[in-house]
Short mmCIF file of N, CA and C in Angstrom, two decimals:
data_model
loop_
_atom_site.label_atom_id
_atom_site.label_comp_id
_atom_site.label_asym_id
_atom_site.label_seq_id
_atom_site.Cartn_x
_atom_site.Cartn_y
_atom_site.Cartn_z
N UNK Y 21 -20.99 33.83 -18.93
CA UNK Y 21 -21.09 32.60 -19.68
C UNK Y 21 -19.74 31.88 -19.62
N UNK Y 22 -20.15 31.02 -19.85
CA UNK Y 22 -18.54 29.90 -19.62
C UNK Y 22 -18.83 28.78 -20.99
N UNK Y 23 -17.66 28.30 -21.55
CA UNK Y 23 -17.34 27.70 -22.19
C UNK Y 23 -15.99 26.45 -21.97
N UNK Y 24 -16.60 25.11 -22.22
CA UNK Y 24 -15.35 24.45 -21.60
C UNK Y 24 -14.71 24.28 -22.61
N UNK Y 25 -13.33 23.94 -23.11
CA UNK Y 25 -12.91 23.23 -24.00
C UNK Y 25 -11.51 21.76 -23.80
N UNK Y 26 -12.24 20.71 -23.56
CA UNK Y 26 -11.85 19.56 -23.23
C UNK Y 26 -10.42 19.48 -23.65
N UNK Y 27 -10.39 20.06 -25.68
CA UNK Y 27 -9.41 19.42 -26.42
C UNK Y 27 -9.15 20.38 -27.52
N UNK Y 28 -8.33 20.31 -28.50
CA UNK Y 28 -7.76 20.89 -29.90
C UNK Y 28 -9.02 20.32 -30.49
N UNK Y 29 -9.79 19.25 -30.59
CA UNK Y 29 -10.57 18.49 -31.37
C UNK Y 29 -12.40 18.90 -31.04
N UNK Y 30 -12.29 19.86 -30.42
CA UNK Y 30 -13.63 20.07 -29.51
C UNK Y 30 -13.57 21.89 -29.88
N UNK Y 31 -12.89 22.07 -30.23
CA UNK Y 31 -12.47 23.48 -30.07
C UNK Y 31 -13.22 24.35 -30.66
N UNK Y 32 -13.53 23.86 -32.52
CA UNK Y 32 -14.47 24.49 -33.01
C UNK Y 32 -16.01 24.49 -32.51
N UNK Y 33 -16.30 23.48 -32.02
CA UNK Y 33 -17.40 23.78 -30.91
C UNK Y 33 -18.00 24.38 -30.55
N UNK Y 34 -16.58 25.25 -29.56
CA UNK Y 34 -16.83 25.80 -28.59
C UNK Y 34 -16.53 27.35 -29.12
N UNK Y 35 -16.03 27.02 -30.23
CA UNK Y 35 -15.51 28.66 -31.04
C UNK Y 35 -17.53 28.91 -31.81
N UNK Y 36 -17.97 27.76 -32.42
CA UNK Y 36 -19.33 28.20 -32.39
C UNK Y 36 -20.59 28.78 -31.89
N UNK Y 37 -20.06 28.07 -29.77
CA UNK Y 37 -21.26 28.56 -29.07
C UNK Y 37 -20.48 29.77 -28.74
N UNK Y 38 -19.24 30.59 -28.93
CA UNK Y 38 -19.26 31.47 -28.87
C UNK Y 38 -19.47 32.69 -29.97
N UNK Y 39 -19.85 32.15 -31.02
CA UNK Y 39 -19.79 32.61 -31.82
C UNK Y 39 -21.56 33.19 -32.04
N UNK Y 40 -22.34 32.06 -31.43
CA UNK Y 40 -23.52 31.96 -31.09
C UNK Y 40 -24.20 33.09 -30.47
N UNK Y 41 -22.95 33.39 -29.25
CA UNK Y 41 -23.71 34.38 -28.07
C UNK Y 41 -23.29 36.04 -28.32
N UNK Y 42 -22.14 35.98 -29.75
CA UNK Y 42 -21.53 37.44 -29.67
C UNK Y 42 -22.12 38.66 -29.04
N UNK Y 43 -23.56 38.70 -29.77
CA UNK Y 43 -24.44 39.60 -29.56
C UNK Y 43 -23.98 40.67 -30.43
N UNK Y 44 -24.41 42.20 -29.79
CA UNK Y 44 -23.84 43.24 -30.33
C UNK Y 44 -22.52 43.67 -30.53
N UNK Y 45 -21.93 43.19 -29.18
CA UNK Y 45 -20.61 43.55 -28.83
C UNK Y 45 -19.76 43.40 -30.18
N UNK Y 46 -18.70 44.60 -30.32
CA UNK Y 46 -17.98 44.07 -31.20
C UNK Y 46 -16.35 44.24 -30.67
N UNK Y 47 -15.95 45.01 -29.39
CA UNK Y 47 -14.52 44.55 -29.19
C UNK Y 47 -14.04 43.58 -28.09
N UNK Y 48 -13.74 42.41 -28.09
CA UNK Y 48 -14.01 41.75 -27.42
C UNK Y 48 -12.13 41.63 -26.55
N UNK Y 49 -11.81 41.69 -25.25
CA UNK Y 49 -10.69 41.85 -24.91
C UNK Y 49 -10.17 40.10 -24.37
N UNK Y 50 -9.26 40.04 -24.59
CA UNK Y 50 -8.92 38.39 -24.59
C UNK Y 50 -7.99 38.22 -23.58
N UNK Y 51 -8.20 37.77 -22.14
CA UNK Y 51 -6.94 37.85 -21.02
C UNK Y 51 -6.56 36.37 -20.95
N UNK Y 52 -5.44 36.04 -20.79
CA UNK Y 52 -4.82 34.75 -20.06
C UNK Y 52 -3.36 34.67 -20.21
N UNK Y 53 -2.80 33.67 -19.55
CA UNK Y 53 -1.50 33.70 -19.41
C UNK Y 53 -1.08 33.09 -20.39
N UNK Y 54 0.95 33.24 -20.92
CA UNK Y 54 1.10 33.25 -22.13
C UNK Y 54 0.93 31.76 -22.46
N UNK Y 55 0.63 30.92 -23.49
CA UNK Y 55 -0.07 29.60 -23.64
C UNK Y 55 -1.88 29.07 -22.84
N UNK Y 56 -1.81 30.13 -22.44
CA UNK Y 56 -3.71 29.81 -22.14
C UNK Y 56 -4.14 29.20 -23.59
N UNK Y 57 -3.86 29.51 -24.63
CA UNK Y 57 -4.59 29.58 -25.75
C UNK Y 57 -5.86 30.45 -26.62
N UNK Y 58 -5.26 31.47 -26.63
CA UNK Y 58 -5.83 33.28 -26.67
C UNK Y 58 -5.96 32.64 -27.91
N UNK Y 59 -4.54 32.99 -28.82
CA UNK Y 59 -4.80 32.81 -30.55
C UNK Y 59 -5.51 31.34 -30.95
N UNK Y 60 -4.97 30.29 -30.25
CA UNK Y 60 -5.59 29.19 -31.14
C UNK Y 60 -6.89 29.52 -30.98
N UNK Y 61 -7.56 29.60 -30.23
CA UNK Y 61 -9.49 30.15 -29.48
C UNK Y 61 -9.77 31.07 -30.50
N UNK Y 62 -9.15 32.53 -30.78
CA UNK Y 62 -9.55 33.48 -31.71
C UNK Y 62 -9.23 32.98 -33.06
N UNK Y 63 -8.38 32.15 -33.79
CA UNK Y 63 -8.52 31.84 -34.44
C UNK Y 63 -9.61 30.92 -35.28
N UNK Y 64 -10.07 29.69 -34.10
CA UNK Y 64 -11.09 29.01 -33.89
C UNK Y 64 -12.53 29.87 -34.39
N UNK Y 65 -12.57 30.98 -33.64
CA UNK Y 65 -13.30 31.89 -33.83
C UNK Y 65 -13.96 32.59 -35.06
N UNK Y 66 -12.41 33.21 -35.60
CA UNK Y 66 -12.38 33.75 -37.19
C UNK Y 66 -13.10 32.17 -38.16
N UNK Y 67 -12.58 31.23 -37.75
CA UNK Y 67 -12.98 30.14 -38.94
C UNK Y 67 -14.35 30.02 -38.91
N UNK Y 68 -15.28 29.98 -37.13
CA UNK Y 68 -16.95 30.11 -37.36
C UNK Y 68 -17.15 31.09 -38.03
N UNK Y 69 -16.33 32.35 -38.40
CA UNK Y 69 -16.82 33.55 -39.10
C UNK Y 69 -16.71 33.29 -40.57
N UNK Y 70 -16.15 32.47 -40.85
CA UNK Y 70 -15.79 32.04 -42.08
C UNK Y 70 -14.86 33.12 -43.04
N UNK Y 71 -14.08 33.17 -41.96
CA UNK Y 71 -12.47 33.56 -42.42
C UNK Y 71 -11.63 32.80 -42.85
N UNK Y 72 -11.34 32.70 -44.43
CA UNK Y 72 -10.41 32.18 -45.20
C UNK Y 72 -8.62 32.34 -45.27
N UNK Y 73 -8.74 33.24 -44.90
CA UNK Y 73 -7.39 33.74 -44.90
C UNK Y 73 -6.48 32.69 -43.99
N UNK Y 74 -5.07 32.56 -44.16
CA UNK Y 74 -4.56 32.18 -43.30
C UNK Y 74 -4.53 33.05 -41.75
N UNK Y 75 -4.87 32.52 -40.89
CA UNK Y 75 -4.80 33.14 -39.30
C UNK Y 75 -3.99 33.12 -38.21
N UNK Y 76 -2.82 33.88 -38.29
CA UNK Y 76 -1.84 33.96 -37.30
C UNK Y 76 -1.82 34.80 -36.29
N UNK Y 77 -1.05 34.62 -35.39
CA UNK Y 77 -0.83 36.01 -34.30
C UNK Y 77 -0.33 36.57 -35.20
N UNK Y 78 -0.77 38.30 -34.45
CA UNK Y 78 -0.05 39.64 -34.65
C UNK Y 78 0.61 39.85 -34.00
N UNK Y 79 1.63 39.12 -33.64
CA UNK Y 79 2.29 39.64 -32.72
C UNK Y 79 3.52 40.23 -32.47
N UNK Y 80 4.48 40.46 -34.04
CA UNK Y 80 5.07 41.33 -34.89
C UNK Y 80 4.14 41.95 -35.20
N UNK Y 81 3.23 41.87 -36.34
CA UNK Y 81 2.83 42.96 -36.76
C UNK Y 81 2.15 43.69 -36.10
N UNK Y 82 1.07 43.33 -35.00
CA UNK Y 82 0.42 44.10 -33.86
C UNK Y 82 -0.88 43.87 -34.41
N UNK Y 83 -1.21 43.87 -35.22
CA UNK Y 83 -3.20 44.16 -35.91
C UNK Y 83 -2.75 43.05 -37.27
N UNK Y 84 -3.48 42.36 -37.25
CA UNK Y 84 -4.27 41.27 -38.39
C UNK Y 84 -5.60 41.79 -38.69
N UNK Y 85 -5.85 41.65 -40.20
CA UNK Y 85 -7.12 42.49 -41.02
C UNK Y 85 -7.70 41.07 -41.56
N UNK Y 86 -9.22 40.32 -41.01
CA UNK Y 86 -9.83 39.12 -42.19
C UNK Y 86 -11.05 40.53 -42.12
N UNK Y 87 -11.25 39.12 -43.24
CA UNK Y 87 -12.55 39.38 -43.99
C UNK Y 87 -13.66 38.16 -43.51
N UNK Y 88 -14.73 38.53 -43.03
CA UNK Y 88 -16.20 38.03 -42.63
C UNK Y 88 -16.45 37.32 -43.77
N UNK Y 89 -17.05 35.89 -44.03
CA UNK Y 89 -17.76 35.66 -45.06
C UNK Y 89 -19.26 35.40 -44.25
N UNK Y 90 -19.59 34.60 -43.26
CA UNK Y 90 -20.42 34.66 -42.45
C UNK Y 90 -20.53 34.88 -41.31
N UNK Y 91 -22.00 35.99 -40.55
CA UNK Y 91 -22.16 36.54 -39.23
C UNK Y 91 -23.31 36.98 -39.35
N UNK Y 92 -23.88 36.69 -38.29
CA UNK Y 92 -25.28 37.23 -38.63
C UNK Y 92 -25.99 38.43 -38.37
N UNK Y 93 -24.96 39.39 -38.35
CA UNK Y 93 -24.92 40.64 -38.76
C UNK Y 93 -23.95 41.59 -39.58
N UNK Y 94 -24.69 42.65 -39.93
CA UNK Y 94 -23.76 43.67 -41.74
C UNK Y 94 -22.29 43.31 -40.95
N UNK Y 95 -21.08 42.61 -40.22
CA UNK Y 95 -20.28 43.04 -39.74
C UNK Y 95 -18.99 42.41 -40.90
N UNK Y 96 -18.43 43.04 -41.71
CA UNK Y 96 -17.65 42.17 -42.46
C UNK Y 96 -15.80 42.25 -41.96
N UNK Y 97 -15.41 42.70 -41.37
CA UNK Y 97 -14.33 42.66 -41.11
C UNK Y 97 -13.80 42.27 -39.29
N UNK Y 98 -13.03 41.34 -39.14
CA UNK Y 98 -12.18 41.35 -37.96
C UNK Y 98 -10.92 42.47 -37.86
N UNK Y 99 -10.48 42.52 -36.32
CA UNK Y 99 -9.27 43.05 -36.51
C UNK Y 99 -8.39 42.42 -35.68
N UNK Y 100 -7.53 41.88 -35.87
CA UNK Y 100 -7.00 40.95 -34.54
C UNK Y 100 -5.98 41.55 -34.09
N UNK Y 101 -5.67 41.98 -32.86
CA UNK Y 101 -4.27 42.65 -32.46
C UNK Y 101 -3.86 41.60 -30.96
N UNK Y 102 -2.55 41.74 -31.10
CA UNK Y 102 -1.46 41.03 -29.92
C UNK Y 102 -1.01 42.42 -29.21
N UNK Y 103 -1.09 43.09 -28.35
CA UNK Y 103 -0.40 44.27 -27.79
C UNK Y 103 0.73 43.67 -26.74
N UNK Y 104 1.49 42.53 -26.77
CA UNK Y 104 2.38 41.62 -25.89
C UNK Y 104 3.32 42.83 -26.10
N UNK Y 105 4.08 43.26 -27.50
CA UNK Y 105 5.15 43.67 -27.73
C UNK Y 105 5.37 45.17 -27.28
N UNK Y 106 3.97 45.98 -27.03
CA UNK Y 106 3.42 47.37 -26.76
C UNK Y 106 4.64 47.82 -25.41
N UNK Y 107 5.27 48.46 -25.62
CA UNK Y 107 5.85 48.81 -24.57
C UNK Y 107 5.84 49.96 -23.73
N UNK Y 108 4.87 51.18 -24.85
CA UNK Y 108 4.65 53.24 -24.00
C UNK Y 108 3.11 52.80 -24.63
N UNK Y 109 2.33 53.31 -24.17
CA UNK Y 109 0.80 53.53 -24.19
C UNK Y 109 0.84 54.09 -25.87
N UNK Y 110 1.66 55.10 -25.74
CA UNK Y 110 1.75 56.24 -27.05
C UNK Y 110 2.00 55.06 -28.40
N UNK Y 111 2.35 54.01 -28.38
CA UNK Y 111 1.99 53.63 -29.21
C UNK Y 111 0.88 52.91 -30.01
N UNK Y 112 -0.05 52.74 -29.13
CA UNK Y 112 -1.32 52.66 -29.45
C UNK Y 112 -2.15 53.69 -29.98
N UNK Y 113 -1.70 54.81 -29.58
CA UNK Y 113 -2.09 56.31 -29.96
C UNK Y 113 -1.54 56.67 -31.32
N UNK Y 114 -0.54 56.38 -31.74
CA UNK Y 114 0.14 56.42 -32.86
C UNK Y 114 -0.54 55.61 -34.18
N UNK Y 115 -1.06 54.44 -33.49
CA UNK Y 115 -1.33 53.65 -34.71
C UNK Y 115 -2.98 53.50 -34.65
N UNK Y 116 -3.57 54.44 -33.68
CA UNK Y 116 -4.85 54.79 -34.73
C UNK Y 116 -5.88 54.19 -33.64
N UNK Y 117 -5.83 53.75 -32.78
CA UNK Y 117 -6.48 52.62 -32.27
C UNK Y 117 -7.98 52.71 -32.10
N UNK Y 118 -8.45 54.29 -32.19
CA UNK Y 118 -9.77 54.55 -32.11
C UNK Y 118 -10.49 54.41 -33.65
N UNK Y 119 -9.39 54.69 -34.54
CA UNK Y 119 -9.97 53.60 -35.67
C UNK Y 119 -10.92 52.76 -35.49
N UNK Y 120 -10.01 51.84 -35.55
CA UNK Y 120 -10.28 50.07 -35.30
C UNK Y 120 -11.55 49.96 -34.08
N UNK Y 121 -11.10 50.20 -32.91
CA UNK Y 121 -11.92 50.12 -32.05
C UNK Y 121 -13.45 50.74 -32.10
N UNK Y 122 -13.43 51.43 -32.82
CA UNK Y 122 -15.05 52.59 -32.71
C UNK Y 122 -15.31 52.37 -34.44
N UNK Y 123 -14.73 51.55 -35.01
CA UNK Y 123 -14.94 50.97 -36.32
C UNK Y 123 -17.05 50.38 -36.73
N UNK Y 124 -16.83 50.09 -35.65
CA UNK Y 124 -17.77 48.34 -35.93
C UNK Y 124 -17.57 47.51 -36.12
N UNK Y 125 -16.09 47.07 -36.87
CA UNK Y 125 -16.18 46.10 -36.82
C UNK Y 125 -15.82 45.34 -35.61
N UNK Y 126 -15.61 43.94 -35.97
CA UNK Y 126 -14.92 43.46 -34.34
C UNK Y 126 -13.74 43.04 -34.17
N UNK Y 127 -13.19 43.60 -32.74
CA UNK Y 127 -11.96 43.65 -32.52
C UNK Y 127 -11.96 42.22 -31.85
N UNK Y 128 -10.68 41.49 -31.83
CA UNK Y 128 -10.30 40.91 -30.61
C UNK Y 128 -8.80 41.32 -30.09
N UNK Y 129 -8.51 41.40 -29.13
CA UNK Y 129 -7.53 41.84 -28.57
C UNK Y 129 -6.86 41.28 -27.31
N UNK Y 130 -5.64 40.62 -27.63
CA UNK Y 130 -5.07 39.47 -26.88
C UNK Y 130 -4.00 41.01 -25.91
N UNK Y 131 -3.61 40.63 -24.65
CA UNK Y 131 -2.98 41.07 -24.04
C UNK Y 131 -3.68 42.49 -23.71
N UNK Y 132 -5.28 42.76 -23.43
CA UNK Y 132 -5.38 43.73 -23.63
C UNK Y 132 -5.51 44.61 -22.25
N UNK Y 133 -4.31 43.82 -20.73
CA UNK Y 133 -4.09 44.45 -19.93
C UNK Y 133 -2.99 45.61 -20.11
N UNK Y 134 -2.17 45.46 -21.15
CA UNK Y 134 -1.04 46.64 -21.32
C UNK Y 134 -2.01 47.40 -22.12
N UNK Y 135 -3.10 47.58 -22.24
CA UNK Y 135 -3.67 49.20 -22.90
C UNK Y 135 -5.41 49.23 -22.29
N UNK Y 136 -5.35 48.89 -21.09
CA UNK Y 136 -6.61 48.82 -20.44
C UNK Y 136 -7.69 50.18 -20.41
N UNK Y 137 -6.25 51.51 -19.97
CA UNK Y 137 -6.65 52.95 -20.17
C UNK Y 137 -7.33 53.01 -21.29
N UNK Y 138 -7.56 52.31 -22.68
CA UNK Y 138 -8.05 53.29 -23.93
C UNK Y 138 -8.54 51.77 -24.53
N UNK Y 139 -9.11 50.87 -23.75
CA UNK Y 139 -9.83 50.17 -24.30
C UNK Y 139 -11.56 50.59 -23.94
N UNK Y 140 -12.64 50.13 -24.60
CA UNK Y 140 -13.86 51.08 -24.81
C UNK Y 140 -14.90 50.02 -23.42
N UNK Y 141 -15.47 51.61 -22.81
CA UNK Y 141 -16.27 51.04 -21.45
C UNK Y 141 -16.82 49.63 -21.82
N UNK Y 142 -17.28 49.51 -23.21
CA UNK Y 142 -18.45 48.42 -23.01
C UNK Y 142 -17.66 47.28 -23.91
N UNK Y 143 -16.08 47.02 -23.97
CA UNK Y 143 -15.54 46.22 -24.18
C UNK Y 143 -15.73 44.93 -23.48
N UNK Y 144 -15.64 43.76 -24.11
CA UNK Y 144 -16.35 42.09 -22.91
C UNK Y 144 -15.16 41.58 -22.99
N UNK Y 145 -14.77 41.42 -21.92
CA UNK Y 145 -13.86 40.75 -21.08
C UNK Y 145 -13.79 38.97 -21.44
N UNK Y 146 -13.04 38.77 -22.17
CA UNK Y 146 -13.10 37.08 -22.35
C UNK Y 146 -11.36 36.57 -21.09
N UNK Y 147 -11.64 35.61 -20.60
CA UNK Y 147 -10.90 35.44 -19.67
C UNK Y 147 -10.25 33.92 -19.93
N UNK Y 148 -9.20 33.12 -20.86
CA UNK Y 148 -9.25 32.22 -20.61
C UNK Y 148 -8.40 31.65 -20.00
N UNK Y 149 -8.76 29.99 -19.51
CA UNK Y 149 -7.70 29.32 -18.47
C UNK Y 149 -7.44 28.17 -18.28
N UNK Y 150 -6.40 27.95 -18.29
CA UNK Y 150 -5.78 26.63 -18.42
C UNK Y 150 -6.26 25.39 -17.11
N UNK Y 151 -6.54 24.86 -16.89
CA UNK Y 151 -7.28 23.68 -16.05
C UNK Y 151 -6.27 22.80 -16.04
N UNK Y 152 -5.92 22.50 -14.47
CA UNK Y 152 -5.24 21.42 -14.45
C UNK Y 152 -5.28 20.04 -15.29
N UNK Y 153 -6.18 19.89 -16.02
CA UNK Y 153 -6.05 18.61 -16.70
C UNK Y 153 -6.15 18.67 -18.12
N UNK Y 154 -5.62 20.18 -18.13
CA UNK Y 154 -5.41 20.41 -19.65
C UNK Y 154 -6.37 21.08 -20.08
N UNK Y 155 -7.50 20.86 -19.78
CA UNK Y 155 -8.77 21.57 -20.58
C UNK Y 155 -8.60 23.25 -20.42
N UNK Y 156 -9.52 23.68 -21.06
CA UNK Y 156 -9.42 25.05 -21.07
C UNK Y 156 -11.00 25.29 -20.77
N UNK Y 157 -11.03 26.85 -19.78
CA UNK Y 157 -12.11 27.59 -19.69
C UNK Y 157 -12.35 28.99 -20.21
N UNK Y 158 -12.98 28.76 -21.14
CA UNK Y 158 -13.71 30.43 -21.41
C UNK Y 158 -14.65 31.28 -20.86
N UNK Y 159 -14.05 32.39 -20.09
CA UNK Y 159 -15.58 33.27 -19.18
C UNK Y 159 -15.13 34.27 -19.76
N UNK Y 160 -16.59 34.76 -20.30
CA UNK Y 160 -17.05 36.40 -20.10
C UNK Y 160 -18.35 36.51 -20.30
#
C-alpha cells in the first residue's frame, strides 16, 4: 500500500488511511532517512488514535508510553521507540524489548535497521520517502 503525502496540511489524512488499513499488525517498523519524516507521520498517527498526550521523539529517552482513546480494536496503549542512539544490540536486551514487542500493544519503531536481528518475523515494514518536490511517500 502506498500513501502520498503532498504537505504538513494533508498529513492527518493520510495518518487516517493509515490508520484505516492497520489491521492486526501491531509492531510496525518505520525506515527512512534522517528528516524523511518518521516522527512527524507517527505522531500524525498517535493523534488518529486519539492520543492526548503531548508526542515527541524518543530519542533520548528511547520508548514513549500513550494511551489509545480510539481504535477499533481492545488495543489501548502505543509504544514509540527511536533506536538512532542504540549503539551494542545488548542494549535492547537490557531494556526488555520482548516486553513491548510481544505486548499487543502497538509498537512503532523509527530506526528499526540498528536492531533488525530481534525485531518480530511478522513486523510491517513502513518505508518512508522524501520526493523530489517535497512530498512524501508511505509504503508498506
Amino acid at each position: 500500500m502506498e500513501i502520498r503525502i503532498d504537505s504538513l496540511e494533508n498529513i492527518s489524512k493520510a495518518a487516517q488511511e493509515f490508520v484505516a488499513n492497520i489491521g492486526e499488525s501491531t509492531v510496525y517498523a518505520f525506515y527512512g532517512k534522517m528528516g524523511a519524516g518518521k516522527t512527524t507521520f507517527i505522531k500524525a498517527v498517535c493523534e488518529e488514535l486519539g492520543v492526548t498526550d503531548v508526542i515527541t521523539s524518543p530519542t533520548f529517552a528511547i520508548i514513549n508510553e500513550y494511551t489509545i482513546t480510539r481504535h477499533p480494536r481492545p488495543v489501548t496503549q502505543i509504544f514509540h521507540f527511536d533506536f538512532y542512539r542504540i549503539k551494542k544490540l545488548e542494549e535492547v536486551y537490557d531494556m526488555g524489548y520482548e516486553d513491548y514487542f510481544y505486548s499487543g500493544a502497538l509498537c512503532f519503531i523509527e530506526w528499526p535497521e540498528l536492531i533488525e536481528e530481534v525485531l518480530p518475523d511478522d513486523a510491517v515494514k513502513v518505508v518512508i520517502k522524501e520526493n523530489a518536490d517535497g512530498s512524501r511517500t508511505v509504503s508498506y
